[in-house]
PDB file of C-alpha atoms in Angstrom:
ATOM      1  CA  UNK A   1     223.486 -33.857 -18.979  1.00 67.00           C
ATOM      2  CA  UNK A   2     220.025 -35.727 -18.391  1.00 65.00           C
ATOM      3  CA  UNK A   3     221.893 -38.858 -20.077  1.00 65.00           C
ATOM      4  CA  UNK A   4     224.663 -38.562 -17.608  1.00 63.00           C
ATOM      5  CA  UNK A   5     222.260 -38.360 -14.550  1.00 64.00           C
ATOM      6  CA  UNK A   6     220.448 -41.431 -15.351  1.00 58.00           C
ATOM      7  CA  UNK A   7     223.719 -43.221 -15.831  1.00 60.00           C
ATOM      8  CA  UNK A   8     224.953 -42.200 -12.415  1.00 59.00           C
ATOM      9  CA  UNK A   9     221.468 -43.283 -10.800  1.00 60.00           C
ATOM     10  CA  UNK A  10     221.838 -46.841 -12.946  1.00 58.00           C
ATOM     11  CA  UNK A  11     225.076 -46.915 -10.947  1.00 56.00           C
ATOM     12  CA  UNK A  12     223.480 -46.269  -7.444  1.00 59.00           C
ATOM     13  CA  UNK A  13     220.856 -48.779  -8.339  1.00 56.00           C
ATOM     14  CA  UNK A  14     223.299 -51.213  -9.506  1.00 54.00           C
ATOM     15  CA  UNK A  15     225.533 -50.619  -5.779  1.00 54.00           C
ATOM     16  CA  UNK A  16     223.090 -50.862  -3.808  1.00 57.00           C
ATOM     17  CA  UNK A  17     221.834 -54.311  -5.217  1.00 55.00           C
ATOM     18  CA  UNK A  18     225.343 -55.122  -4.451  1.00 48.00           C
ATOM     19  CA  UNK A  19     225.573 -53.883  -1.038  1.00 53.00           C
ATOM     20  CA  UNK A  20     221.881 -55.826  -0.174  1.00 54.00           C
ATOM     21  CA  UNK A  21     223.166 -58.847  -1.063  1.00 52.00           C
ATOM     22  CA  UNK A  22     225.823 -59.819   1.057  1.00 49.00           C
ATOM     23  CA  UNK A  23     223.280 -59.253   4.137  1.00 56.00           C
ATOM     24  CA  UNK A  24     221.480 -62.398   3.418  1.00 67.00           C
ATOM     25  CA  UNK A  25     224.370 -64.221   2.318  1.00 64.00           C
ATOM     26  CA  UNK A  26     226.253 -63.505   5.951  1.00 68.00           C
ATOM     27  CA  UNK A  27     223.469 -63.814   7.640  1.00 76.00           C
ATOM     28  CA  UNK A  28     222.258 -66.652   6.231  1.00 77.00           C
ATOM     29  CA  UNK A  29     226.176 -68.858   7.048  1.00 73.00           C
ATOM     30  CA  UNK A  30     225.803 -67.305  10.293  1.00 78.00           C
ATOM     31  CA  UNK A  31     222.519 -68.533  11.200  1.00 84.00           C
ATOM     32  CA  UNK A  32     223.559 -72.057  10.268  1.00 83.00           C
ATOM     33  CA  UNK A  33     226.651 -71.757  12.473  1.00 79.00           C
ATOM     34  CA  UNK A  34     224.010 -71.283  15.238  1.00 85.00           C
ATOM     35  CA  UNK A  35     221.975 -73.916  14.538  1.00 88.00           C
ATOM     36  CA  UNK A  36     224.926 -76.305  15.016  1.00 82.00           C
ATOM     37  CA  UNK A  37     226.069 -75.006  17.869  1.00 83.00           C
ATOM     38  CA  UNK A  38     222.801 -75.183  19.762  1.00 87.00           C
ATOM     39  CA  UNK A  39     223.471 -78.813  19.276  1.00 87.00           C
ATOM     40  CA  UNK A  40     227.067 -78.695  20.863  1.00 86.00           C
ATOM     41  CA  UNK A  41     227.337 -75.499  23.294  1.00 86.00           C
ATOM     42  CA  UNK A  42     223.941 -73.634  23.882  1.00 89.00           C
ATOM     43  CA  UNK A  43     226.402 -70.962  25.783  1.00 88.00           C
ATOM     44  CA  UNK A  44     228.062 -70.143  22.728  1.00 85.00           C
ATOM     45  CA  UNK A  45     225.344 -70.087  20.312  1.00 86.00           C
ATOM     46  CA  UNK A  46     223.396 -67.519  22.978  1.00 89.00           C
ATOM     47  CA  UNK A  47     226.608 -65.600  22.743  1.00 86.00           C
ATOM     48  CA  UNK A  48     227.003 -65.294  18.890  1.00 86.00           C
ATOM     49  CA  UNK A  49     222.972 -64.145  18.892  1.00 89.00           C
ATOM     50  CA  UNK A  50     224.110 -61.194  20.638  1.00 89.00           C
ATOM     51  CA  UNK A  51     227.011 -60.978  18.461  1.00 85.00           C
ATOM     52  CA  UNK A  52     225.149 -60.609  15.744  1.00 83.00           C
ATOM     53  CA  UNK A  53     222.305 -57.903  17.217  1.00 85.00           C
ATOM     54  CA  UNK A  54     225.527 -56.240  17.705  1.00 84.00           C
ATOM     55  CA  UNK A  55     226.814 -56.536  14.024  1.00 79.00           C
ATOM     56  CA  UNK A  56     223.274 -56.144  12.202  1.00 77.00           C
ATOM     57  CA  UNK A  57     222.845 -53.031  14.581  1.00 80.00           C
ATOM     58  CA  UNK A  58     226.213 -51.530  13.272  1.00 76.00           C
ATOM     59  CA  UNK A  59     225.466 -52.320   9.352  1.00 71.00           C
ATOM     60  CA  UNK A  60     222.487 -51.223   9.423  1.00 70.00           C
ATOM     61  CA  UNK A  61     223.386 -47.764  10.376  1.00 71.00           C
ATOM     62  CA  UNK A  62     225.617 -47.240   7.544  1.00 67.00           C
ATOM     63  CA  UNK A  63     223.655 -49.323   5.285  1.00 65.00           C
ATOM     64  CA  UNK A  64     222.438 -46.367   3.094  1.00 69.00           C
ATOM     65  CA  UNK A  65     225.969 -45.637   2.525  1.00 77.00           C
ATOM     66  CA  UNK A  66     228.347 -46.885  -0.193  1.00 80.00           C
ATOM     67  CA  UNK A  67     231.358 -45.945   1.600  1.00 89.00           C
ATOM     68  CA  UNK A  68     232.626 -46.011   5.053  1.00 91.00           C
ATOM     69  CA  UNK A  69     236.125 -44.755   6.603  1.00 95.00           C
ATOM     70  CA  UNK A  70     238.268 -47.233   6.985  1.00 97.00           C
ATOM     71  CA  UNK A  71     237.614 -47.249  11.148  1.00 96.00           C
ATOM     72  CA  UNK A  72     234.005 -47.872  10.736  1.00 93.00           C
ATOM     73  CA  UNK A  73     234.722 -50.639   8.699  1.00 92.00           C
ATOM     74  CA  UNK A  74     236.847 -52.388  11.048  1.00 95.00           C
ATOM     75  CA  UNK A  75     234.741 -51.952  13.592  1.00 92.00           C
ATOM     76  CA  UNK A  76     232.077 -54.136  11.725  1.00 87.00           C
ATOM     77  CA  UNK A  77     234.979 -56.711  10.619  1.00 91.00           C
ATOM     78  CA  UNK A  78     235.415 -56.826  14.872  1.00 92.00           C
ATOM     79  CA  UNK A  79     231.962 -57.943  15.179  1.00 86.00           C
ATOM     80  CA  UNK A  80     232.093 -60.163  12.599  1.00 86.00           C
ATOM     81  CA  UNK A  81     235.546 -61.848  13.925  1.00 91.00           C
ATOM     82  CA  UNK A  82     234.059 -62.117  17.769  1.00 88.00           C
ATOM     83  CA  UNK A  83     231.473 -64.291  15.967  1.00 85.00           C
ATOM     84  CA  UNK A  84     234.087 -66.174  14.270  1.00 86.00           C
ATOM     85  CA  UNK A  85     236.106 -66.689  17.164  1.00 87.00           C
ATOM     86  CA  UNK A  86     233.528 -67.561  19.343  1.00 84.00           C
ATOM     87  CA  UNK A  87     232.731 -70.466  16.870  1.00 82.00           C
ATOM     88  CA  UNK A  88     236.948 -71.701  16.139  1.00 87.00           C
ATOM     89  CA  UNK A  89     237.871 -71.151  20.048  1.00 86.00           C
ATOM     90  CA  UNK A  90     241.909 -71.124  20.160  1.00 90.00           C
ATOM     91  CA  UNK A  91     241.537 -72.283  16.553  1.00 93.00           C
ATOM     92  CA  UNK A  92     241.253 -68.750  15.437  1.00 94.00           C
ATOM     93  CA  UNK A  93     244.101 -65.972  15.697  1.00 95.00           C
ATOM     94  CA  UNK A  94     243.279 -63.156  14.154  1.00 96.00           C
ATOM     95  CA  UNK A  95     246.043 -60.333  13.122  1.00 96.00           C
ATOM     96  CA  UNK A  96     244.892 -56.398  12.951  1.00 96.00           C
ATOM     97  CA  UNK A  97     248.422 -54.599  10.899  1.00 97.00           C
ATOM     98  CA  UNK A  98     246.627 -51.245  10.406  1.00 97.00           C
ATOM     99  CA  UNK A  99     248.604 -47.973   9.642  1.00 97.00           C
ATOM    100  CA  UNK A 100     247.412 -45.549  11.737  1.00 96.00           C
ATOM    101  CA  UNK A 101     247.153 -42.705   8.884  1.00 96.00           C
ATOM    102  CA  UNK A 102     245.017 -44.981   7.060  1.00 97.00           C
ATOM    103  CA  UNK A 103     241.606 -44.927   9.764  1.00 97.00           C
ATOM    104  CA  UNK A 104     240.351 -42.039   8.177  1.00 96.00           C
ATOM    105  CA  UNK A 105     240.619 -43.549   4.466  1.00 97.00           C
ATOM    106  CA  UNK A 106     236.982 -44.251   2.636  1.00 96.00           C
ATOM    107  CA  UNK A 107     236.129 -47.842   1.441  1.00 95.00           C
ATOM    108  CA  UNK A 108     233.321 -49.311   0.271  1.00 90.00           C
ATOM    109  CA  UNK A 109     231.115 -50.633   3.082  1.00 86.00           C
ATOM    110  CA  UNK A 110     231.247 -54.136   3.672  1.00 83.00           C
ATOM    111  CA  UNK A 111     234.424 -54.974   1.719  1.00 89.00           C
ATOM    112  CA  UNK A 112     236.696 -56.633   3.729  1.00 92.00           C
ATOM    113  CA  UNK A 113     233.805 -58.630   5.679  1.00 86.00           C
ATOM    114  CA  UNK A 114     233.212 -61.326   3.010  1.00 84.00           C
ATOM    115  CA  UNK A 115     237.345 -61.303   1.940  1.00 90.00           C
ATOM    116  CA  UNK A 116     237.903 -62.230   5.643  1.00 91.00           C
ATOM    117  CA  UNK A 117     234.883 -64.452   5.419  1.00 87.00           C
ATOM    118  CA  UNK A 118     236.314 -66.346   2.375  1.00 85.00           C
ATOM    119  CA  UNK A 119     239.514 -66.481   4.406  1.00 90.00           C
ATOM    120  CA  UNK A 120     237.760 -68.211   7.566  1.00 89.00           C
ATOM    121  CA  UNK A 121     235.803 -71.002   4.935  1.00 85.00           C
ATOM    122  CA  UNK A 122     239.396 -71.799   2.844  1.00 85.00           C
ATOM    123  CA  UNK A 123     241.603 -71.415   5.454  1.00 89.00           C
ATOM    124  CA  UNK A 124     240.535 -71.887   8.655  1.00 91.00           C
ATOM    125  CA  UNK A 125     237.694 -74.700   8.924  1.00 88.00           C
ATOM    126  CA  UNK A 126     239.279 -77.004   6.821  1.00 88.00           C
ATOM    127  CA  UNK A 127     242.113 -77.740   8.997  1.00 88.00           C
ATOM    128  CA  UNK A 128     242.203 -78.955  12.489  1.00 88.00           C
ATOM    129  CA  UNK A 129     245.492 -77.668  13.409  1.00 91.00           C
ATOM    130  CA  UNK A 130     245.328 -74.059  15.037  1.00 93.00           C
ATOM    131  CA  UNK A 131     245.365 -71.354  12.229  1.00 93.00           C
ATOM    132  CA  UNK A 132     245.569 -67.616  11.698  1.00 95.00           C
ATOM    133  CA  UNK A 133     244.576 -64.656   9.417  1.00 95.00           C
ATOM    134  CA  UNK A 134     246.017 -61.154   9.355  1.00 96.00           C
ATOM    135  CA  UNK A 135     244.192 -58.156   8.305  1.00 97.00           C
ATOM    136  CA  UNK A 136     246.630 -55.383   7.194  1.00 97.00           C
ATOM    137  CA  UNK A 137     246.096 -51.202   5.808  1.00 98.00           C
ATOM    138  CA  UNK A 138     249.070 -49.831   4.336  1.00 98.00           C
ATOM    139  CA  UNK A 139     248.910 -46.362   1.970  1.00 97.00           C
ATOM    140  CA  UNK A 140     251.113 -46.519  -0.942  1.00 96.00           C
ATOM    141  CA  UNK A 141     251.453 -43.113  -2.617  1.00 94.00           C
ATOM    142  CA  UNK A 142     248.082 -42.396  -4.138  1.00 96.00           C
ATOM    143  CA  UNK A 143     246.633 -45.859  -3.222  1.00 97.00           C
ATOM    144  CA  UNK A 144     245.598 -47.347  -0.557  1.00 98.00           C
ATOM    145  CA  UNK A 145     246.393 -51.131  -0.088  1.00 98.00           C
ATOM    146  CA  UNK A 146     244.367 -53.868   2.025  1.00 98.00           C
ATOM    147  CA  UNK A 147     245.458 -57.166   2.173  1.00 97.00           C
ATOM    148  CA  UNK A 148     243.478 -60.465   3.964  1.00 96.00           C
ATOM    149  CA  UNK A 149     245.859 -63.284   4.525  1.00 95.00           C
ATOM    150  CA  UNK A 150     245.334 -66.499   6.147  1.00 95.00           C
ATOM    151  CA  UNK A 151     247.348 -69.511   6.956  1.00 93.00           C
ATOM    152  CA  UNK A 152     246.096 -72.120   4.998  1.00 87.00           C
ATOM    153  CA  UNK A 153     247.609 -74.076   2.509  1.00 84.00           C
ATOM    154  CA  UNK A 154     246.652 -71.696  -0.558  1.00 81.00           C
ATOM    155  CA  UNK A 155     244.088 -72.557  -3.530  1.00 77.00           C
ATOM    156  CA  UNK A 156     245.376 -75.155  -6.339  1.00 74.00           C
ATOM    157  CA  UNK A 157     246.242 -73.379  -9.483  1.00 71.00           C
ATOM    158  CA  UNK A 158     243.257 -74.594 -11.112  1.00 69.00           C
ATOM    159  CA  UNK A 159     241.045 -73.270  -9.013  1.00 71.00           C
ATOM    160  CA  UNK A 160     242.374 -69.638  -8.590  1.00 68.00           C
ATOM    161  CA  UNK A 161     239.973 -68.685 -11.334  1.00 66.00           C
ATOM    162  CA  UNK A 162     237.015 -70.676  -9.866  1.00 65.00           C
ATOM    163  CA  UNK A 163     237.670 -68.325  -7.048  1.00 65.00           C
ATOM    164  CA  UNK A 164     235.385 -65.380  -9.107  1.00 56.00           C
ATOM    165  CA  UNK A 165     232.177 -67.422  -8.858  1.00 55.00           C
ATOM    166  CA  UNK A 166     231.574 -67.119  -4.955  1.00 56.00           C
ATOM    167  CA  UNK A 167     229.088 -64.241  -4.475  1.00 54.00           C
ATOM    168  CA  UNK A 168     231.691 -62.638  -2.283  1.00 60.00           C
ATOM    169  CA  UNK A 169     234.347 -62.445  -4.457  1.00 76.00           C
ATOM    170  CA  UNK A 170     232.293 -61.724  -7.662  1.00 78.00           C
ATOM    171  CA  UNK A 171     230.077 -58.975  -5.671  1.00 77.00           C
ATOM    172  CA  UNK A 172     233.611 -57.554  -4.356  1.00 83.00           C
ATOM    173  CA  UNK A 173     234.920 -57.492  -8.330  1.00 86.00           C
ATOM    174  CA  UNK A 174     231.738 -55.767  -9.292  1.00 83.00           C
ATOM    175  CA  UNK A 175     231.491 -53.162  -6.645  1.00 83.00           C
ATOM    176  CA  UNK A 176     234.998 -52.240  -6.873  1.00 90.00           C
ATOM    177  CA  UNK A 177     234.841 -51.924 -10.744  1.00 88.00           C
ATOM    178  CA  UNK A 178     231.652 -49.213 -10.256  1.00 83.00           C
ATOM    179  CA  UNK A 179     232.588 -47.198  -7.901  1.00 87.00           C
ATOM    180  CA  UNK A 180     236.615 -47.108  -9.297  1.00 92.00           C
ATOM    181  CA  UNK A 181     236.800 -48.263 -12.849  1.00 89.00           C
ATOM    182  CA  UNK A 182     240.392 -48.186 -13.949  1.00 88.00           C
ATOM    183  CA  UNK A 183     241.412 -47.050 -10.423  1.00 93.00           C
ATOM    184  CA  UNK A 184     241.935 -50.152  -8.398  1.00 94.00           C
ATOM    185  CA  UNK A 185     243.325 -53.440  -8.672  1.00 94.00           C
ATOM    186  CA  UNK A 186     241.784 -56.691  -6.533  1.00 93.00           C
ATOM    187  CA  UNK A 187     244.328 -60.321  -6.557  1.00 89.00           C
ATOM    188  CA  UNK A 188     244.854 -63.126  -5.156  1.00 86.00           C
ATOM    189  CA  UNK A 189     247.460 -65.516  -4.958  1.00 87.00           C
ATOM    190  CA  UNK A 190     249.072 -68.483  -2.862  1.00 88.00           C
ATOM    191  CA  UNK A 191     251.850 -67.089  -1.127  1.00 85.00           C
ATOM    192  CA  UNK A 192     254.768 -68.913   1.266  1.00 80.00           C
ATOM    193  CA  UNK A 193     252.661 -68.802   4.208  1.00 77.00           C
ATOM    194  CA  UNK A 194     249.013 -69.590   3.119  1.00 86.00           C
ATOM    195  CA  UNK A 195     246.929 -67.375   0.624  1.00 92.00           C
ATOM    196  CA  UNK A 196     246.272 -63.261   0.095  1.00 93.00           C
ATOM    197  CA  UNK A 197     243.859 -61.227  -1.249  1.00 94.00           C
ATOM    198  CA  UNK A 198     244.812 -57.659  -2.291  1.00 95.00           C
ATOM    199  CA  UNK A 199     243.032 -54.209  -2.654  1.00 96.00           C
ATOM    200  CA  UNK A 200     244.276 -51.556  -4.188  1.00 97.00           C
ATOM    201  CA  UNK A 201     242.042 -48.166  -4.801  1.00 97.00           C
ATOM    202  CA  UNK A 202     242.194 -44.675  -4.961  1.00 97.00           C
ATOM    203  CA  UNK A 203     243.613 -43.536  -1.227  1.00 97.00           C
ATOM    204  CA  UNK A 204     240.718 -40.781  -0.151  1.00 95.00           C
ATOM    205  CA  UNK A 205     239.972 -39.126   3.293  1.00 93.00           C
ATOM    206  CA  UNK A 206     236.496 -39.613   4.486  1.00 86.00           C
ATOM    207  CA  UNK A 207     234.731 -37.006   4.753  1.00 71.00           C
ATOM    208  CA  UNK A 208     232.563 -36.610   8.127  1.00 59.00           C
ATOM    209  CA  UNK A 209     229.089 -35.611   8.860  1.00 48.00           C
ATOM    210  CA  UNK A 210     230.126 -32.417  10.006  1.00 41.00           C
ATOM    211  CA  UNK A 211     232.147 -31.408   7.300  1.00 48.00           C
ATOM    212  CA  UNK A 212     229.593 -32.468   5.181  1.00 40.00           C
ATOM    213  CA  UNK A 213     227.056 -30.106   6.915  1.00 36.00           C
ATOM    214  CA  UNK A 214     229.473 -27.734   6.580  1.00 40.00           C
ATOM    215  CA  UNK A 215     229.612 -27.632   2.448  1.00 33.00           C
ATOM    216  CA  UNK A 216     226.060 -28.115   2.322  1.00 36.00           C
ATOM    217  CA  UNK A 217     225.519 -24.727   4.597  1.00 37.00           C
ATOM    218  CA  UNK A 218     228.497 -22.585   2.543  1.00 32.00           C
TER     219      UNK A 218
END
């Protein structure tokens, strides 16, 4: 039992060193983005400052959590996008395909932030031409399925595997493979209209703070 215990804290630990590092990686590409566009629009760059109190605000309220409902988690991925968009202009066109009896779902916090992040880089800034990326929920029997696709023109074969060395692809893998070994499934692929990322994991309600209370006290 004691062995057990100190497994499951090792685990904790191990998430949470997860989680903490995609702050400084975001915030870090996001500061840059600033920086450059103090040089260019000092109206926009003001803008994505608040953009980002706004964000770092939100994450940091759920940052002692290791999962989030789906809706909470969009809510940050909103944030995140406004900056995005503010940066791209009309360049940007950004897709929300949610089921609406997937909200309540739990994911781990801060997943689909550096998917959709990886899908901005690859996709999106690379190209001139106007572009897009779609966001999409879906629940599939006992799983639930999350997909980030963009419109660029896909990864060459060669470097599909490459792909696992960006910290926010690798930290995804990781996370996803502590809190559900066996129980998900995370791809990616070129596809006919640009590239995808898939999720698949267990398909859980959240449960809230008052329900929570609510165990604790029976």
């Amino acid at each position: 039992l004691e062995s057990s215990r100190l497994e499951t804290r090792l685990i904790e630990a191990q998430l949470q060193s997860l989680q903490r590092q995609l702050h400084p990686h975001f915030l870090f590409n996001t500061l840059n983005t600033i920086a450059a566009l103090m040089r260019t629009n000092v109206n926009a760059a003001d803008a994505m400052i608040d953009q980002l109190g706004d964000l770092l605000r939100m994450a940091l309220h759920t940052s002692n959590r290791q999962e989030i409902s789906l809706q909470q988690e969009l809510e940050g991925l909103r944030k995140y996008l406004d900056i995005e968009q503010t940066r791209f202009g009309a360049r940007l066109q950004v897709q929300m395909l949610i089921e609406p009896d997937t909200l309540d779902a739990s994911v781990p916090n801060l997943l689909l932030q550096p998917l959709v992040e990886n899908a901005v880089r690859h996709g999106i800034a690379p190209h001139s031409r106007p572009g897009w990326l779609a966001v999409e929920s879906a629940r599939s029997g006992e799983q639930l399925v999350l997909q980030v696709r963009d419109s660029g023109y896909g990864v060459a074969p060669e470097r599909l595997l490459a792909l696992n060395n960006g910290v926010g692809l690798t930290n995804t893998r990781a996370r996803l493979e502590h809190l559900y070994p066996s129980a998900h499934q995370f791809t990616f692929a070129n596809v006919r209209d640009g590239f995808c990322v898939t999720v698949n994991i267990p398909f859980r309600r959240t449960v809230s703070e008052t329900d929570a209370i609510k165990v604790e006290v029976a």
